[in-house]
mmCIF file of C-alpha atoms in Angstrom:
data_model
loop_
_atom_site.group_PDB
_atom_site.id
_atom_site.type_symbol
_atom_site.label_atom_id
_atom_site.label_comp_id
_atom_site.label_asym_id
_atom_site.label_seq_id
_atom_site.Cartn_x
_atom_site.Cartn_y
_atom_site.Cartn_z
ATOM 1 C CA UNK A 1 6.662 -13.193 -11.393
ATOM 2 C CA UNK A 2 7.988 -10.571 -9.019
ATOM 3 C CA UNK A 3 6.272 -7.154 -8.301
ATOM 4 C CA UNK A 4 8.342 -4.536 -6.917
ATOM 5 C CA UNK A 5 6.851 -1.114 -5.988
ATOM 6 C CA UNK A 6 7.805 1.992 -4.715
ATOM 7 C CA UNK A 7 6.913 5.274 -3.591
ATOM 8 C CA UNK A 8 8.503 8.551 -3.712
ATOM 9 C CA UNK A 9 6.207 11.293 -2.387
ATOM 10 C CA UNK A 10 3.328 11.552 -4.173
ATOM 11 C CA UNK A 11 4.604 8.765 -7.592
ATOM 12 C CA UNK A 12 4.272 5.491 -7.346
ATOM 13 C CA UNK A 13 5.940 2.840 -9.516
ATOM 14 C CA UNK A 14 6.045 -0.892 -10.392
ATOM 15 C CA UNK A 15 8.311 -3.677 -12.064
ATOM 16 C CA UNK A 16 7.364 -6.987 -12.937
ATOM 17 C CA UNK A 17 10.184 -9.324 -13.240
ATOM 18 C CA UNK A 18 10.012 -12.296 -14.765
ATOM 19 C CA UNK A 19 11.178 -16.099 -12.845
ATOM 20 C CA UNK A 20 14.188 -15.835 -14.796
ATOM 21 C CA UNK A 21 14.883 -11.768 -14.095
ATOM 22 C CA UNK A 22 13.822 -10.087 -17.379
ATOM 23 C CA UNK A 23 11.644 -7.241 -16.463
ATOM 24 C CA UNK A 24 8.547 -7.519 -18.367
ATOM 25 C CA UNK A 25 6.860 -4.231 -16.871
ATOM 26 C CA UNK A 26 8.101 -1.162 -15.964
ATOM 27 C CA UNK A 27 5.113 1.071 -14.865
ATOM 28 C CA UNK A 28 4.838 4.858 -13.325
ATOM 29 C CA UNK A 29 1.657 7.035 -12.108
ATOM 30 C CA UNK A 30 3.502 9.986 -13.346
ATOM 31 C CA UNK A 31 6.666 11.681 -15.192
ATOM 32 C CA UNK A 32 9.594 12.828 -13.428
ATOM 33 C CA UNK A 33 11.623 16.214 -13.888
ATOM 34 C CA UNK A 34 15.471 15.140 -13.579
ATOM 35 C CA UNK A 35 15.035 12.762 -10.502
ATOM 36 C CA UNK A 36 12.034 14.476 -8.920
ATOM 37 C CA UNK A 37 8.358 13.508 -9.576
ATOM 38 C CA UNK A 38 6.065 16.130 -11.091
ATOM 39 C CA UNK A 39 3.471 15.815 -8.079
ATOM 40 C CA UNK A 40 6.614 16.205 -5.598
ATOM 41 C CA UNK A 41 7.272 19.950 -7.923
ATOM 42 C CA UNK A 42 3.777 20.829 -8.317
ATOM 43 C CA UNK A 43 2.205 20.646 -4.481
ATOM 44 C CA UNK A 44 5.015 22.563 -2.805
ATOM 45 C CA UNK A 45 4.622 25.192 -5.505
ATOM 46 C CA UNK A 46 0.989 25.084 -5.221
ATOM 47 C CA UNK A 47 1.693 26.715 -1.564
ATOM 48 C CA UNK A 48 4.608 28.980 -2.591
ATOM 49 C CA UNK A 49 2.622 30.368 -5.170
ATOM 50 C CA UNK A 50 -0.865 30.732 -4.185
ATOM 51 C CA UNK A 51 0.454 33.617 -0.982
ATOM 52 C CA UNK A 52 -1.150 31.204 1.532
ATOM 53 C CA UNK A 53 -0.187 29.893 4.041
ATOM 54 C CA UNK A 54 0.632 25.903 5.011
ATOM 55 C CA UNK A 55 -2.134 25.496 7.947
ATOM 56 C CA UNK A 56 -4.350 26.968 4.882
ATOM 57 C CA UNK A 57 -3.230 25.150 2.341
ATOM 58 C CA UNK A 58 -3.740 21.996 4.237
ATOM 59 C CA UNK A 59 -7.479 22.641 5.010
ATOM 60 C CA UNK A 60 -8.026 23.380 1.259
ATOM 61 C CA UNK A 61 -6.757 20.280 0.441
ATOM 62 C CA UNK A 62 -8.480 18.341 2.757
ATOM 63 C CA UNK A 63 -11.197 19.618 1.713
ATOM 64 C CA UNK A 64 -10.954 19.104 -2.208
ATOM 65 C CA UNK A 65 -9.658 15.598 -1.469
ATOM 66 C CA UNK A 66 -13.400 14.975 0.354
ATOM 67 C CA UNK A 67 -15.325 16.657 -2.199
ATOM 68 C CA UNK A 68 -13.159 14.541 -4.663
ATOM 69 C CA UNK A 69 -13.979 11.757 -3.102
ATOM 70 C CA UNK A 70 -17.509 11.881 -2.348
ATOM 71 C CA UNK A 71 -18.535 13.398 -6.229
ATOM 72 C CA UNK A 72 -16.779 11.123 -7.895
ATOM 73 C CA UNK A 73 -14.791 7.863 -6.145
ATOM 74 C CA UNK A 74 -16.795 6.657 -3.801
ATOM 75 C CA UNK A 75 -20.171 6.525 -6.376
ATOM 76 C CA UNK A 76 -17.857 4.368 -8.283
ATOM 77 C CA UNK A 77 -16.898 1.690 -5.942
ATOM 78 C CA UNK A 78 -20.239 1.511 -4.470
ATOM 79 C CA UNK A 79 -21.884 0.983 -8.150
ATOM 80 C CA UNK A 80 -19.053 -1.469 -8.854
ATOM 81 C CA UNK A 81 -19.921 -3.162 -5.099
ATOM 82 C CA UNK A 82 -23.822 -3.305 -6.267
ATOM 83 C CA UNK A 83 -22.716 -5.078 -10.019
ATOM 84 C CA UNK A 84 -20.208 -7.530 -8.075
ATOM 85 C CA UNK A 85 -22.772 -8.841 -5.819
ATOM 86 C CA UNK A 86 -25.640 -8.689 -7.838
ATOM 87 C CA UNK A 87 -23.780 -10.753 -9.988
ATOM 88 C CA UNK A 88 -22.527 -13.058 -7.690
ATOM 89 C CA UNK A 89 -25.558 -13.482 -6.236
ATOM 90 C CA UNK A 90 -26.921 -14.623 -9.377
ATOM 91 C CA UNK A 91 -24.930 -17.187 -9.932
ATOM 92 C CA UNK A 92 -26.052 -18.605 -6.984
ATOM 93 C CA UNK A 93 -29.426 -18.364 -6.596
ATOM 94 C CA UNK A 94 -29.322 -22.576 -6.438
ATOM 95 C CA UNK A 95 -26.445 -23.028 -4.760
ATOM 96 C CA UNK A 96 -26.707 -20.548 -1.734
ATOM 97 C CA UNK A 97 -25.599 -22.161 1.310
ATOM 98 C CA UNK A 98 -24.177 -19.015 3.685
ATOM 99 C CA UNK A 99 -22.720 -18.686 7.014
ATOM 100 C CA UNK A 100 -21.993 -15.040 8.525
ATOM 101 C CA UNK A 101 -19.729 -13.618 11.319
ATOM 102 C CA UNK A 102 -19.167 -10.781 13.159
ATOM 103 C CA UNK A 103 -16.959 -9.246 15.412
ATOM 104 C CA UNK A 104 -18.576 -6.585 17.755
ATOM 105 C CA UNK A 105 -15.770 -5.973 20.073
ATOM 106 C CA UNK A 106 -12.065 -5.299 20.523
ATOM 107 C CA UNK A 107 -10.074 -5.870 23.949
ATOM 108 C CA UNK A 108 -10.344 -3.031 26.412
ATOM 109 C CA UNK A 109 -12.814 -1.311 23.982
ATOM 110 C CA UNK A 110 -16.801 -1.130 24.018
ATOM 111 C CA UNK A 111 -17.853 -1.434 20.419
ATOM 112 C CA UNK A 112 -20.462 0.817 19.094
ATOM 113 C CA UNK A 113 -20.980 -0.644 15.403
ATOM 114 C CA UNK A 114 -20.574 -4.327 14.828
ATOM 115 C CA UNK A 115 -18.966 -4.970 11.104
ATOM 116 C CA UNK A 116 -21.089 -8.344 9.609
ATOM 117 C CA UNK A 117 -19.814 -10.378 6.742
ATOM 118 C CA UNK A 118 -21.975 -13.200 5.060
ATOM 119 C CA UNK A 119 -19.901 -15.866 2.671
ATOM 120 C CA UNK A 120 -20.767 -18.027 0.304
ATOM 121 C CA UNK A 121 -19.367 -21.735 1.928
ATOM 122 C CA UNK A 122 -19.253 -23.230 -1.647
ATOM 123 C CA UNK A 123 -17.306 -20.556 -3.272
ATOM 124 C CA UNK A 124 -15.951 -18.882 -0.022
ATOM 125 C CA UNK A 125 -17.256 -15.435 -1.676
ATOM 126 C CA UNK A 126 -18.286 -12.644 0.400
ATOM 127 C CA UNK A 127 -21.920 -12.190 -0.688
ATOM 128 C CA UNK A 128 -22.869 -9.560 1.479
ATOM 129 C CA UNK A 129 -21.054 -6.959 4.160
ATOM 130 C CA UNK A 130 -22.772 -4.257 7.006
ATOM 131 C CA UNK A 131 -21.737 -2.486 9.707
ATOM 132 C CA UNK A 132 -24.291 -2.759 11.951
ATOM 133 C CA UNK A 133 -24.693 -0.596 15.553
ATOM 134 C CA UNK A 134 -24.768 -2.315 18.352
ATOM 135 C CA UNK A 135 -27.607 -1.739 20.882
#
């Protein structure tokens, strides 16, 4: 199998070819209008016609991206992050033999927060990860 993707402003798109070159999946995150994606119509008229300006426009969207983010993504991956360990966790409960790393500093830098990661050595599954400050 063979996974081509592309991006074209704001679409994104996919094929899956098969070994012998059938495509088996042609996929797209939204519909285009002649050759131009809907998202790549919409924003720039979003600026033309709301009578602001770009510099404003910008900080808007910056904005609603980070309440976007924080109401609703972000709650989602970190319930899905407390499921996926809790259940990988309980699989293991007899089984548990760990080993952890960290890496608290870069070349030329002085690290302030030290990112931790604890694995599973039987499974090689990352049980646990914190970014801890250094001291």
């Amino acid at each position: 199998m063979l996974v081509l993707r592309n991006c074209h402003g704001t679409k994104v798109s996919a094929t899956v070819t098969c070994s012998s070159g059938h495509t088996v999946v042609e996929w797209e995150s939204q519909p285009s209008i002649g050759k131009a994606p809907v998202g790549n119509v919409l924003c720039p008229a979003i600026i033309l016609f709301s009578g602001n300006t770009l510099p404003s426009s910008i900080s808007f969207l910056k904005g609603l991206s980070y309440d976007i983010q924080s109401t609703y993504l972000i709650p989602v991956v970190n319930d899905y992050y407390t499921k996926r360990t809790s259940d990988i966790l309980g699989k293991l409960v007899d089984e548990l033999t760990s080993t952890g790393d960290g890496q608290c500093d870069s070349p030329g830098y002085g690290a302030k927060y030290c990112p931790y990661t604890m694995m599973n050595r039987g499974t090689k599954q990352i049980v646990h990860r914190e970014l801890v400050q250094v001291s």
